mmCIF file with all atom_site columns, C-alpha atoms in Angstrom:
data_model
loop_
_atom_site.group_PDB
_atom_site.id
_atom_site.type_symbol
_atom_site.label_atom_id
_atom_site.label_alt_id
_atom_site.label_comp_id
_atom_site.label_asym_id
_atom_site.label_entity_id
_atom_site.label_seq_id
_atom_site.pdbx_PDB_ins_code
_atom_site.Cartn_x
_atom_site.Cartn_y
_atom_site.Cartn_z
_atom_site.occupancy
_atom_site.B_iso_or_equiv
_atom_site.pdbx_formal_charge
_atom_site.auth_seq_id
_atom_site.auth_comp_id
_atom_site.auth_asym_id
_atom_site.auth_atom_id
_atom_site.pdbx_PDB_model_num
ATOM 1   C CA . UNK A 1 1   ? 6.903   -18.863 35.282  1.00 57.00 ? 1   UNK A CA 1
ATOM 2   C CA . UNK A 1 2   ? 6.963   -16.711 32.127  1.00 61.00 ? 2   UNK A CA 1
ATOM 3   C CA . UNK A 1 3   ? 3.943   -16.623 29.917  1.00 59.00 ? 3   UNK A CA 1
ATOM 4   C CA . UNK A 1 4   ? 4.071   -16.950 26.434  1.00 66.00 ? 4   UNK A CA 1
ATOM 5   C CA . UNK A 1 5   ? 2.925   -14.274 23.984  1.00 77.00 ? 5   UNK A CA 1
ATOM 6   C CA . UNK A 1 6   ? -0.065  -14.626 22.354  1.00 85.00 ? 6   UNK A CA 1
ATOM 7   C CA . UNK A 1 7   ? 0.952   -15.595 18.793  1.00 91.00 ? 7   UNK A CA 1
ATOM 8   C CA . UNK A 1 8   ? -1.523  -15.459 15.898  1.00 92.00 ? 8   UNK A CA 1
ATOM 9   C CA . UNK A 1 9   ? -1.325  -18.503 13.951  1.00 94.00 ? 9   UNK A CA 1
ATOM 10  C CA . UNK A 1 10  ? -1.728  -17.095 9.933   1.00 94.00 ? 10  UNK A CA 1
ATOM 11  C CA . UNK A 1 11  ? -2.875  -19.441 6.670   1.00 96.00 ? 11  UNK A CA 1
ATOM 12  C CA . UNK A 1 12  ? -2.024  -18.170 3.406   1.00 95.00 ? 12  UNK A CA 1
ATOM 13  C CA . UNK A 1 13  ? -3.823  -19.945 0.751   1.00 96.00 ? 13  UNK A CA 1
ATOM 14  C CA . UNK A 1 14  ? -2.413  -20.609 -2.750  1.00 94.00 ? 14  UNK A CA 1
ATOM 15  C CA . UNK A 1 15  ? -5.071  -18.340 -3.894  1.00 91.00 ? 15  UNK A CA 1
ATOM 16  C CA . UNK A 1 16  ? -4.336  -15.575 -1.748  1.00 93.00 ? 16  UNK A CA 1
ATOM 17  C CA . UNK A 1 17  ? -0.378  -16.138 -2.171  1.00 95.00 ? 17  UNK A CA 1
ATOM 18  C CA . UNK A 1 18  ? -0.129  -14.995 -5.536  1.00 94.00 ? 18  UNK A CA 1
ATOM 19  C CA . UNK A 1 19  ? -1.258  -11.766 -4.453  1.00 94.00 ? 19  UNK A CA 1
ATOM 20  C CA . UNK A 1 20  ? -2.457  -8.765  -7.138  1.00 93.00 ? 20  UNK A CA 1
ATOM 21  C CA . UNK A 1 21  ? -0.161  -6.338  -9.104  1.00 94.00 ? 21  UNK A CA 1
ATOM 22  C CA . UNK A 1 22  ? -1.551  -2.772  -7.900  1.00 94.00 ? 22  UNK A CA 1
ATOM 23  C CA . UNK A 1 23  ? 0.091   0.226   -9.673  1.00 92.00 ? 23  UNK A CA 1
ATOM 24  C CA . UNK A 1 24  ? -2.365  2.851   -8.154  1.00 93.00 ? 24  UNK A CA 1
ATOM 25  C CA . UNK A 1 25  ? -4.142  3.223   -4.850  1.00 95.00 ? 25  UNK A CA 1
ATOM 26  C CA . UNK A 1 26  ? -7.183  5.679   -4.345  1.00 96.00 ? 26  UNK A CA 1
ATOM 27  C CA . UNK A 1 27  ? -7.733  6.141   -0.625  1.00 97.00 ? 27  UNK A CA 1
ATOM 28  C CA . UNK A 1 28  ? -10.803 7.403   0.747   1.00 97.00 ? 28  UNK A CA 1
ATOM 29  C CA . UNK A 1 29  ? -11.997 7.715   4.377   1.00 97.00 ? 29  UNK A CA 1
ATOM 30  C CA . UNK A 1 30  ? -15.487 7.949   6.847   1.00 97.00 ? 30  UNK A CA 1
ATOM 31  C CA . UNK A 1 31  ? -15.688 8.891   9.961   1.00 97.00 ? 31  UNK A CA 1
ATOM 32  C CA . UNK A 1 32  ? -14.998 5.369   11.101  1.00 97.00 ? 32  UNK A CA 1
ATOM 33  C CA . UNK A 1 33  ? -13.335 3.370   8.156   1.00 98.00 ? 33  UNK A CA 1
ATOM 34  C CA . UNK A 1 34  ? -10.573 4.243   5.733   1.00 98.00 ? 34  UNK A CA 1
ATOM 35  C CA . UNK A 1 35  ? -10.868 2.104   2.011   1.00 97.00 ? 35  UNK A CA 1
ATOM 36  C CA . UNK A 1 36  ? -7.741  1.148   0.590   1.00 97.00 ? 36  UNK A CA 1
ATOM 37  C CA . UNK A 1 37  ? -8.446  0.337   -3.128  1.00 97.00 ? 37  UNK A CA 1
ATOM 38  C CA . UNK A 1 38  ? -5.926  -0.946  -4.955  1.00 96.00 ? 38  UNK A CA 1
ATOM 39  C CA . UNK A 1 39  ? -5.568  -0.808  -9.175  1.00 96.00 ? 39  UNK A CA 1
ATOM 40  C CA . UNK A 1 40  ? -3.841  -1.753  -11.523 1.00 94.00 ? 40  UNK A CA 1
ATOM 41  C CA . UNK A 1 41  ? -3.897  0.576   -14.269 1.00 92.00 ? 41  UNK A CA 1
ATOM 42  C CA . UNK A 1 42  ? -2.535  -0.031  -18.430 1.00 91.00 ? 42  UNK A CA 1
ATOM 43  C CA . UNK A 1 43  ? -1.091  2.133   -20.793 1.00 90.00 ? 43  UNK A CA 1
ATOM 44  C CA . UNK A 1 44  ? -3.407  3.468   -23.102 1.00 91.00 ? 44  UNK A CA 1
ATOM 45  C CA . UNK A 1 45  ? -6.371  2.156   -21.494 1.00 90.00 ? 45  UNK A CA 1
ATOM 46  C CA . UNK A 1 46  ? -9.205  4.188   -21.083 1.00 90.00 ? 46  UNK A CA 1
ATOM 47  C CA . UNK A 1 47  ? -10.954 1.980   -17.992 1.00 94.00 ? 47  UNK A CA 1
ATOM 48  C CA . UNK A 1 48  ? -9.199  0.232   -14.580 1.00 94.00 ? 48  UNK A CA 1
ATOM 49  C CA . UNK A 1 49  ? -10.005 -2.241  -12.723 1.00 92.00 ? 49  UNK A CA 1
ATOM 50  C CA . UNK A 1 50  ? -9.917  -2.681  -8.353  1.00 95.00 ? 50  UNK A CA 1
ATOM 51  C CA . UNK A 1 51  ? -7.928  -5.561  -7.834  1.00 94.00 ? 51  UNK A CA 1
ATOM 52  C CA . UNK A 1 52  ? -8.318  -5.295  -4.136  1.00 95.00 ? 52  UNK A CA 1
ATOM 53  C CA . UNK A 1 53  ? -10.033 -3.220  -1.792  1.00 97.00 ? 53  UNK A CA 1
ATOM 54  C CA . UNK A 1 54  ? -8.674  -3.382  1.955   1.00 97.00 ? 54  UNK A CA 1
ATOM 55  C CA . UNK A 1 55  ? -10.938 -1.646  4.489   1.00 98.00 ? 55  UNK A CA 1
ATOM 56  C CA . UNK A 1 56  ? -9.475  -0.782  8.021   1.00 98.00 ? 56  UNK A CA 1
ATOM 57  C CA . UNK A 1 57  ? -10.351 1.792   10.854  1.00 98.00 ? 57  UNK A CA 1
ATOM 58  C CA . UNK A 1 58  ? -8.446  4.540   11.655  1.00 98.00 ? 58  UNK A CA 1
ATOM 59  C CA . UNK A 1 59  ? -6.507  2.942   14.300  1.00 98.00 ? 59  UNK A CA 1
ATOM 60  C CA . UNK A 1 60  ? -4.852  0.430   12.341  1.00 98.00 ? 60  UNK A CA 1
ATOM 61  C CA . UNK A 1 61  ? -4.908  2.632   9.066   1.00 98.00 ? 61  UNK A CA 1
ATOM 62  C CA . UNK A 1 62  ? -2.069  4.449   11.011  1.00 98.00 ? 62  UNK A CA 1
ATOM 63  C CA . UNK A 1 63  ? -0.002  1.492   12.331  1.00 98.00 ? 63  UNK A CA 1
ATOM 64  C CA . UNK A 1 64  ? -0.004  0.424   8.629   1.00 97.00 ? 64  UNK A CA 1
ATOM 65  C CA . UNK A 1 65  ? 1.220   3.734   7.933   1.00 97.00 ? 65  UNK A CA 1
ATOM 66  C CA . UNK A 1 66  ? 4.212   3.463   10.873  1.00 98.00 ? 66  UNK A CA 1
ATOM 67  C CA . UNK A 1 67  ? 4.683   -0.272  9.887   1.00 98.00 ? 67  UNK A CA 1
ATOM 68  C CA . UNK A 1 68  ? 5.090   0.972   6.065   1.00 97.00 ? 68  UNK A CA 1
ATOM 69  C CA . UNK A 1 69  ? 7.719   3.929   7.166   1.00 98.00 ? 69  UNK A CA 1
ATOM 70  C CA . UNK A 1 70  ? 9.644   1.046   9.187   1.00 98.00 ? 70  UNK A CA 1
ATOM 71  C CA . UNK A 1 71  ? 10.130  -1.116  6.687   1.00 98.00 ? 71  UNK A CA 1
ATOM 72  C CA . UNK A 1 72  ? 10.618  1.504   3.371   1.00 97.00 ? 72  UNK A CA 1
ATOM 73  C CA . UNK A 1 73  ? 13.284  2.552   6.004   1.00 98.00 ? 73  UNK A CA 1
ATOM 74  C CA . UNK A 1 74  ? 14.668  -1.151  6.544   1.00 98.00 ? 74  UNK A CA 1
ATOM 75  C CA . UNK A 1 75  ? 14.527  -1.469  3.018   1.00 98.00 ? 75  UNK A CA 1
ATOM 76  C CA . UNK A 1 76  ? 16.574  1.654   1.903   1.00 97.00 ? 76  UNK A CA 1
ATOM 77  C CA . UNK A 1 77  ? 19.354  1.123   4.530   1.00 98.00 ? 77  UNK A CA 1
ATOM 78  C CA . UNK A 1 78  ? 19.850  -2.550  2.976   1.00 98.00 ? 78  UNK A CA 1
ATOM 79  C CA . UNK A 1 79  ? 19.659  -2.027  -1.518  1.00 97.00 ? 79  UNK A CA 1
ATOM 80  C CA . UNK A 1 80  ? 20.074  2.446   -1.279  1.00 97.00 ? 80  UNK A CA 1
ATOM 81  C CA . UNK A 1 81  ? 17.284  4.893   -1.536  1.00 96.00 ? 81  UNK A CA 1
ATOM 82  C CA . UNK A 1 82  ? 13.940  4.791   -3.242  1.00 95.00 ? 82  UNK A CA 1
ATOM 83  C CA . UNK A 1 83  ? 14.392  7.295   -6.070  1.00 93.00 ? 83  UNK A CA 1
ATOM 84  C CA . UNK A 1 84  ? 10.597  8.811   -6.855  1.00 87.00 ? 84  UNK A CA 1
ATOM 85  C CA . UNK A 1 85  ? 10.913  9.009   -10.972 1.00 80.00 ? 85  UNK A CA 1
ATOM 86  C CA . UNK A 1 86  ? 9.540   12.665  -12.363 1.00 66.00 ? 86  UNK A CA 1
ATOM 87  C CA . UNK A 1 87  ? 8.697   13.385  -16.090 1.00 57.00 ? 87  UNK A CA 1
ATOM 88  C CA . UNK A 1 88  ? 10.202  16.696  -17.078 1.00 53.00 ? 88  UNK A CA 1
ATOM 89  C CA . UNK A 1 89  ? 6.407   18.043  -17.504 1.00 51.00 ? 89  UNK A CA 1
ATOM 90  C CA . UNK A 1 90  ? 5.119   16.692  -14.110 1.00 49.00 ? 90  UNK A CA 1
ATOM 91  C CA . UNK A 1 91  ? 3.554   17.768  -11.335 1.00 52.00 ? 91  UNK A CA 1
ATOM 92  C CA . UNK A 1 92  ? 4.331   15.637  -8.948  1.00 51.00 ? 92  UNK A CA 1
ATOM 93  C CA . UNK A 1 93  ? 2.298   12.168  -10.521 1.00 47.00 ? 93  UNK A CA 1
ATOM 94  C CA . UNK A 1 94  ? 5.380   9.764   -9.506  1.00 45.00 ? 94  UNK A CA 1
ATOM 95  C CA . UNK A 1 95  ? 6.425   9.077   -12.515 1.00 45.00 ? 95  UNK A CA 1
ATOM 96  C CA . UNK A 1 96  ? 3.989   8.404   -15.320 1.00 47.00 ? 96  UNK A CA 1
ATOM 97  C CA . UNK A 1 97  ? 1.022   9.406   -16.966 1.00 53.00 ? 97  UNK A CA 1
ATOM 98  C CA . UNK A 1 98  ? -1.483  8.192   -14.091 1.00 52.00 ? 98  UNK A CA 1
ATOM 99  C CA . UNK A 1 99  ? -2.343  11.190  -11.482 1.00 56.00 ? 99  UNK A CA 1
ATOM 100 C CA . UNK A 1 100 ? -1.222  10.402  -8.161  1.00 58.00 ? 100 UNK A CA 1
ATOM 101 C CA . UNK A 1 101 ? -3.646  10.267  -5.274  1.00 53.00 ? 101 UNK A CA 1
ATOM 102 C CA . UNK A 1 102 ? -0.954  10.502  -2.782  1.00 54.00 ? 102 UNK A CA 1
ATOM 103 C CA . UNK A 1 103 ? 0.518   14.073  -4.016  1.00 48.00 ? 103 UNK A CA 1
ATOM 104 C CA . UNK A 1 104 ? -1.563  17.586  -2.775  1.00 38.00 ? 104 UNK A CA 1
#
């Protein structure tokens, strides 16, 4: 007899369906948590607001990052490559005037 796998059964509510627009993430990190805030961030505005902030241990922190490599992957083999956008006077902020957390 083969068992079945265990299958998580997910709800999406209206609320939480229309998701957040999120043009910058800040990432910080404890020993035991990583914090995943998510912004969105206007033109000419001196102040932004965290739309959503996702907290996750290090564990799954890095099967989101494996699971985001997958699918960017997925994605560029079906519509082409991801082009990263750089102003001429840039240093690496992904393509506008916001700094970019993710660039050293």
């Amino acid at each position: 007899m083969e068992q079945k796998k265990n299958e998580i059964k997910i709800e999406l509510t209206p609320e939480v369906a229309n998701g957040h627009y999120a043009n910058l993430a800040v990432i910080s990190h404890s020993a035991g948590e990583f914090f995943l805030d998510f912004i969105a961030v206007a033109p000419n505005m001196p102040q932004a607001k965290v739309q959503s902030r996702i907290i996750m241990t290090p564990e799954n922190v890095k099967n989101l990052l494996f699971a985001l490599r997958d699918n960017v992957q997925k994605y560029e083999s079906t519509f082409g490559e991801i082009e990263r956008k750089m102003p001429k006077n840039s240093q690496g902020n992904g393509g506008n005037d916001i700094p970019n957390p993710f660039m050293a």
